[in-house]
PDB file of C-alpha atoms in Angstrom:
ATOM      1  CA  MET A   1     -15.362  -2.038 -21.010  1.00 55.00           C
ATOM      2  CA  THR A   2     -13.282   0.325 -18.929  1.00 83.00           C
ATOM      3  CA  SER A   3     -10.065  -0.203 -17.043  1.00 88.00           C
ATOM      4  CA  ARG A   4      -9.993  -1.223 -13.391  1.00 88.00           C
ATOM      5  CA  PHE A   5      -7.807   0.143 -10.598  1.00 91.00           C
ATOM      6  CA  THR A   6      -6.229  -3.153  -9.559  1.00 93.00           C
ATOM      7  CA  GLU A   7      -3.074  -2.272  -7.627  1.00 95.00           C
ATOM      8  CA  LEU A   8      -1.063   0.605  -6.285  1.00 95.00           C
ATOM      9  CA  ALA A   9       2.699   0.152  -6.704  1.00 96.00           C
ATOM     10  CA  VAL A  10       5.040   1.579  -4.065  1.00 96.00           C
ATOM     11  CA  ASP A  11       8.768   1.878  -4.778  1.00 95.00           C
ATOM     12  CA  CYS A  12      10.866   0.891  -1.780  1.00 96.00           C
ATOM     13  CA  HIS A  13      14.174  -0.589  -0.616  1.00 95.00           C
ATOM     14  CA  ASP A  14      12.790  -3.479   1.433  1.00 96.00           C
ATOM     15  CA  PRO A  15       9.520  -4.879   0.032  1.00 97.00           C
ATOM     16  CA  GLU A  16       9.215  -7.563   2.721  1.00 97.00           C
ATOM     17  CA  ARG A  17       9.549  -5.059   5.580  1.00 97.00           C
ATOM     18  CA  LEU A  18       7.176  -2.528   4.060  1.00 97.00           C
ATOM     19  CA  ALA A  19       4.621  -5.189   3.140  1.00 98.00           C
ATOM     20  CA  ALA A  20       4.713  -6.517   6.718  1.00 98.00           C
ATOM     21  CA  PHE A  21       4.134  -2.995   8.076  1.00 98.00           C
ATOM     22  CA  TRP A  22       1.162  -2.340   5.795  1.00 98.00           C
ATOM     23  CA  CYS A  23      -0.298  -5.816   6.468  1.00 98.00           C
ATOM     24  CA  GLU A  24      -0.407  -4.871  10.161  1.00 98.00           C
ATOM     25  CA  VAL A  25      -1.874  -1.417   9.431  1.00 97.00           C
ATOM     26  CA  LEU A  26      -4.604  -2.640   7.073  1.00 97.00           C
ATOM     27  CA  ASP A  27      -5.152  -6.242   8.221  1.00 96.00           C
ATOM     28  CA  PHE A  28      -4.073  -7.415   4.747  1.00 97.00           C
ATOM     29  CA  ARG A  29      -2.120 -10.553   3.893  1.00 98.00           C
ATOM     30  CA  VAL A  30       0.616 -11.343   1.404  1.00 98.00           C
ATOM     31  CA  ILE A  31      -1.007 -12.644  -1.779  1.00 97.00           C
ATOM     32  CA  ASP A  32       2.067 -12.852  -4.030  1.00 97.00           C
ATOM     33  CA  ARG A  33       5.819 -12.413  -3.784  1.00 97.00           C
ATOM     34  CA  SER A  34       8.921 -12.716  -5.908  1.00 95.00           C
ATOM     35  CA  GLU A  35      12.545 -11.724  -5.423  1.00 92.00           C
ATOM     36  CA  ASP A  36      11.978  -7.963  -5.656  1.00 96.00           C
ATOM     37  CA  LYS A  37       8.209  -7.621  -5.157  1.00 98.00           C
ATOM     38  CA  VAL A  38       5.591  -8.332  -2.521  1.00 98.00           C
ATOM     39  CA  GLU A  39       1.870  -7.880  -3.144  1.00 97.00           C
ATOM     40  CA  ILE A  40      -0.625  -7.586  -0.300  1.00 98.00           C
ATOM     41  CA  GLY A  41      -4.380  -7.310  -0.229  1.00 96.00           C
ATOM     42  CA  SER A  42      -7.605  -8.028   1.569  1.00 95.00           C
ATOM     43  CA  TRP A  43      -8.500 -10.568  -1.124  1.00 91.00           C
ATOM     44  CA  THR A  44      -6.855 -12.546  -3.904  1.00 90.00           C
ATOM     45  CA  PRO A  45      -8.049 -11.081  -7.200  1.00 88.00           C
ATOM     46  CA  THR A  46      -8.983 -13.271 -10.126  1.00 88.00           C
ATOM     47  CA  VAL A  47      -9.418 -12.045 -13.684  1.00 89.00           C
ATOM     48  CA  GLU A  48     -13.115 -12.921 -13.572  1.00 91.00           C
ATOM     49  CA  GLU A  49     -13.780 -11.013 -10.349  1.00 89.00           C
ATOM     50  CA  VAL A  50     -11.834  -7.950 -11.508  1.00 87.00           C
ATOM     51  CA  ARG A  51     -13.760  -7.885 -14.784  1.00 87.00           C
ATOM     52  CA  ALA A  52     -17.091  -8.262 -12.954  1.00 88.00           C
ATOM     53  CA  ARG A  53     -16.790  -5.299 -10.588  1.00 86.00           C
ATOM     54  CA  GLN A  54     -14.609  -2.571  -9.194  1.00 84.00           C
ATOM     55  CA  ALA A  55     -12.982  -3.927  -6.055  1.00 87.00           C
ATOM     56  CA  ALA A  56     -10.378  -2.847  -3.540  1.00 89.00           C
ATOM     57  CA  PRO A  57      -6.916  -2.574  -5.121  1.00 93.00           C
ATOM     58  CA  THR A  58      -3.922  -4.441  -3.805  1.00 95.00           C
ATOM     59  CA  LEU A  59      -0.625  -2.826  -2.748  1.00 96.00           C
ATOM     60  CA  LEU A  60       2.496  -3.903  -4.609  1.00 96.00           C
ATOM     61  CA  PHE A  61       5.878  -3.101  -3.025  1.00 96.00           C
ATOM     62  CA  VAL A  62       8.683  -3.057  -5.598  1.00 97.00           C
ATOM     63  CA  ARG A  63      12.399  -2.863  -4.801  1.00 96.00           C
ATOM     64  CA  VAL A  64      14.191   0.128  -6.354  1.00 95.00           C
ATOM     65  CA  PRO A  65      17.766   1.364  -5.788  1.00 94.00           C
ATOM     66  CA  GLU A  66      17.078   5.073  -5.301  1.00 92.00           C
ATOM     67  CA  GLU A  67      16.079   6.791  -2.056  1.00 88.00           C
ATOM     68  CA  LYS A  68      12.843   8.712  -1.554  1.00 88.00           C
ATOM     69  CA  THR A  69      13.775  12.383  -1.836  1.00 87.00           C
ATOM     70  CA  VAL A  70      10.645  14.570  -1.661  1.00 87.00           C
ATOM     71  CA  LYS A  71       7.119  14.597  -0.275  1.00 84.00           C
ATOM     72  CA  ASN A  72       4.827  12.051  -1.948  1.00 85.00           C
ATOM     73  CA  ARG A  73       2.528  13.391  -4.652  1.00 86.00           C
ATOM     74  CA  LEU A  74       0.178  10.507  -3.923  1.00 91.00           C
ATOM     75  CA  HIS A  75      -0.492   9.073  -0.479  1.00 93.00           C
ATOM     76  CA  LEU A  76      -2.825   6.713   1.338  1.00 95.00           C
ATOM     77  CA  ASP A  77      -5.479   7.870   3.802  1.00 96.00           C
ATOM     78  CA  VAL A  78      -6.609   5.358   6.413  1.00 96.00           C
ATOM     79  CA  SER A  79      -9.438   5.507   8.946  1.00 96.00           C
ATOM     80  CA  PRO A  80      -9.457   3.400  12.108  1.00 96.00           C
ATOM     81  CA  VAL A  81     -12.558   1.209  12.381  1.00 96.00           C
ATOM     82  CA  ASP A  82     -12.275  -0.219  15.893  1.00 95.00           C
ATOM     83  CA  ARG A  83     -10.545   2.487  17.958  1.00 95.00           C
ATOM     84  CA  GLY A  84     -10.116   6.239  18.160  1.00 94.00           C
ATOM     85  CA  THR A  85      -7.740   8.190  15.946  1.00 94.00           C
ATOM     86  CA  ASP A  86      -5.294   8.897  18.798  1.00 94.00           C
ATOM     87  CA  GLU A  87      -5.218   5.209  19.745  1.00 96.00           C
ATOM     88  CA  GLU A  88      -4.531   4.282  16.121  1.00 97.00           C
ATOM     89  CA  VAL A  89      -1.690   6.808  15.900  1.00 97.00           C
ATOM     90  CA  THR A  90      -0.155   5.241  19.012  1.00 97.00           C
ATOM     91  CA  ARG A  91      -0.532   1.734  17.538  1.00 97.00           C
ATOM     92  CA  LEU A  92       1.114   2.741  14.259  1.00 98.00           C
ATOM     93  CA  LEU A  93       3.974   4.504  16.054  1.00 98.00           C
ATOM     94  CA  GLY A  94       4.581   1.155  17.768  1.00 98.00           C
ATOM     95  CA  LEU A  95       4.732  -0.550  14.364  1.00 98.00           C
ATOM     96  CA  GLY A  96       7.451   1.815  13.135  1.00 98.00           C
ATOM     97  CA  ALA A  97       5.536   4.769  11.686  1.00 98.00           C
ATOM     98  CA  THR A  98       6.577   8.330  12.509  1.00 98.00           C
ATOM     99  CA  LYS A  99       4.631  11.580  12.705  1.00 95.00           C
ATOM    100  CA  ARG A 100       5.328  14.078   9.916  1.00 93.00           C
ATOM    101  CA  ASP A 101       4.860  17.805   9.496  1.00 88.00           C
ATOM    102  CA  VAL A 102       4.188  18.628   5.853  1.00 85.00           C
ATOM    103  CA  GLY A 103       2.758  22.059   6.630  1.00 83.00           C
ATOM    104  CA  GLN A 104      -0.699  20.824   7.587  1.00 86.00           C
ATOM    105  CA  GLY A 105      -0.969  23.103  10.629  1.00 82.00           C
ATOM    106  CA  PRO A 106      -2.063  22.255  14.182  1.00 81.00           C
ATOM    107  CA  ASP A 107      -5.831  22.651  13.736  1.00 83.00           C
ATOM    108  CA  ARG A 108      -6.403  19.660  11.442  1.00 87.00           C
ATOM    109  CA  ASN A 109      -8.497  16.639  12.364  1.00 86.00           C
ATOM    110  CA  TRP A 110      -6.110  14.227  10.627  1.00 91.00           C
ATOM    111  CA  VAL A 111      -2.574  13.143  11.468  1.00 94.00           C
ATOM    112  CA  VAL A 112       0.187  12.955   8.865  1.00 94.00           C
ATOM    113  CA  MET A 113       2.516  10.016   9.364  1.00 96.00           C
ATOM    114  CA  ALA A 114       5.221   8.177   7.424  1.00 97.00           C
ATOM    115  CA  ASP A 115       5.761   4.455   7.037  1.00 97.00           C
ATOM    116  CA  PRO A 116       9.177   2.910   7.858  1.00 97.00           C
ATOM    117  CA  GLU A 117      10.603   4.040   4.471  1.00 96.00           C
ATOM    118  CA  GLY A 118       9.311   7.610   4.765  1.00 95.00           C
ATOM    119  CA  ASN A 119       6.184   7.400   2.583  1.00 95.00           C
ATOM    120  CA  GLU A 120       3.605   9.822   3.940  1.00 95.00           C
ATOM    121  CA  PHE A 121       0.070   8.719   4.769  1.00 96.00           C
ATOM    122  CA  CYS A 122      -2.754  10.206   6.823  1.00 96.00           C
ATOM    123  CA  ILE A 123      -4.822   8.874   9.693  1.00 96.00           C
ATOM    124  CA  LEU A 124      -8.307  10.321   9.250  1.00 95.00           C
ATOM    125  CA  ARG A 125     -11.318  10.391  11.528  1.00 93.00           C
ATOM    126  CA  THR A 126     -12.303   7.219  13.320  1.00 93.00           C
ATOM    127  CA  LEU A 127     -15.107   5.096  11.907  1.00 94.00           C
ATOM    128  CA  ALA A 128     -15.442   3.094  15.141  1.00 93.00           C
ATOM    129  CA  PRO A 129     -18.970   2.842  16.541  1.00 92.00           C
ATOM    130  CA  ARG A 130     -19.690   5.329  19.286  1.00 86.00           C
ATOM    131  CA  ASP A 131     -20.589   3.922  22.685  1.00 73.00           C
TER     132      ASP A 131
END
């Protein structure tokens, strides 16, 4: 047996706020919460299902006291599935994301953004069906 990638933990100041943001971005729901943690996902994992197959990981937002200080070494990439990339950027700006320049240059086909606590992520090409 091997290990499974079951969750990605994100340090943050406000787990509820960040979980709400990412639920809107990814169409996830809260699947567990405690005083300093909120876990979101597209499904509620069980031990049996995780053992049976590799499945989508959940996101776990954990309260920490320190501020984010440098560019992330790990980030999420997301692809819109029902609209164009520019439309998705506009939607996420409305949810509290910001555009970021991390030296990517102007000729890229992705957009670097940051969530409400400054964690970088990228909007990639659209996967929406073409008309």
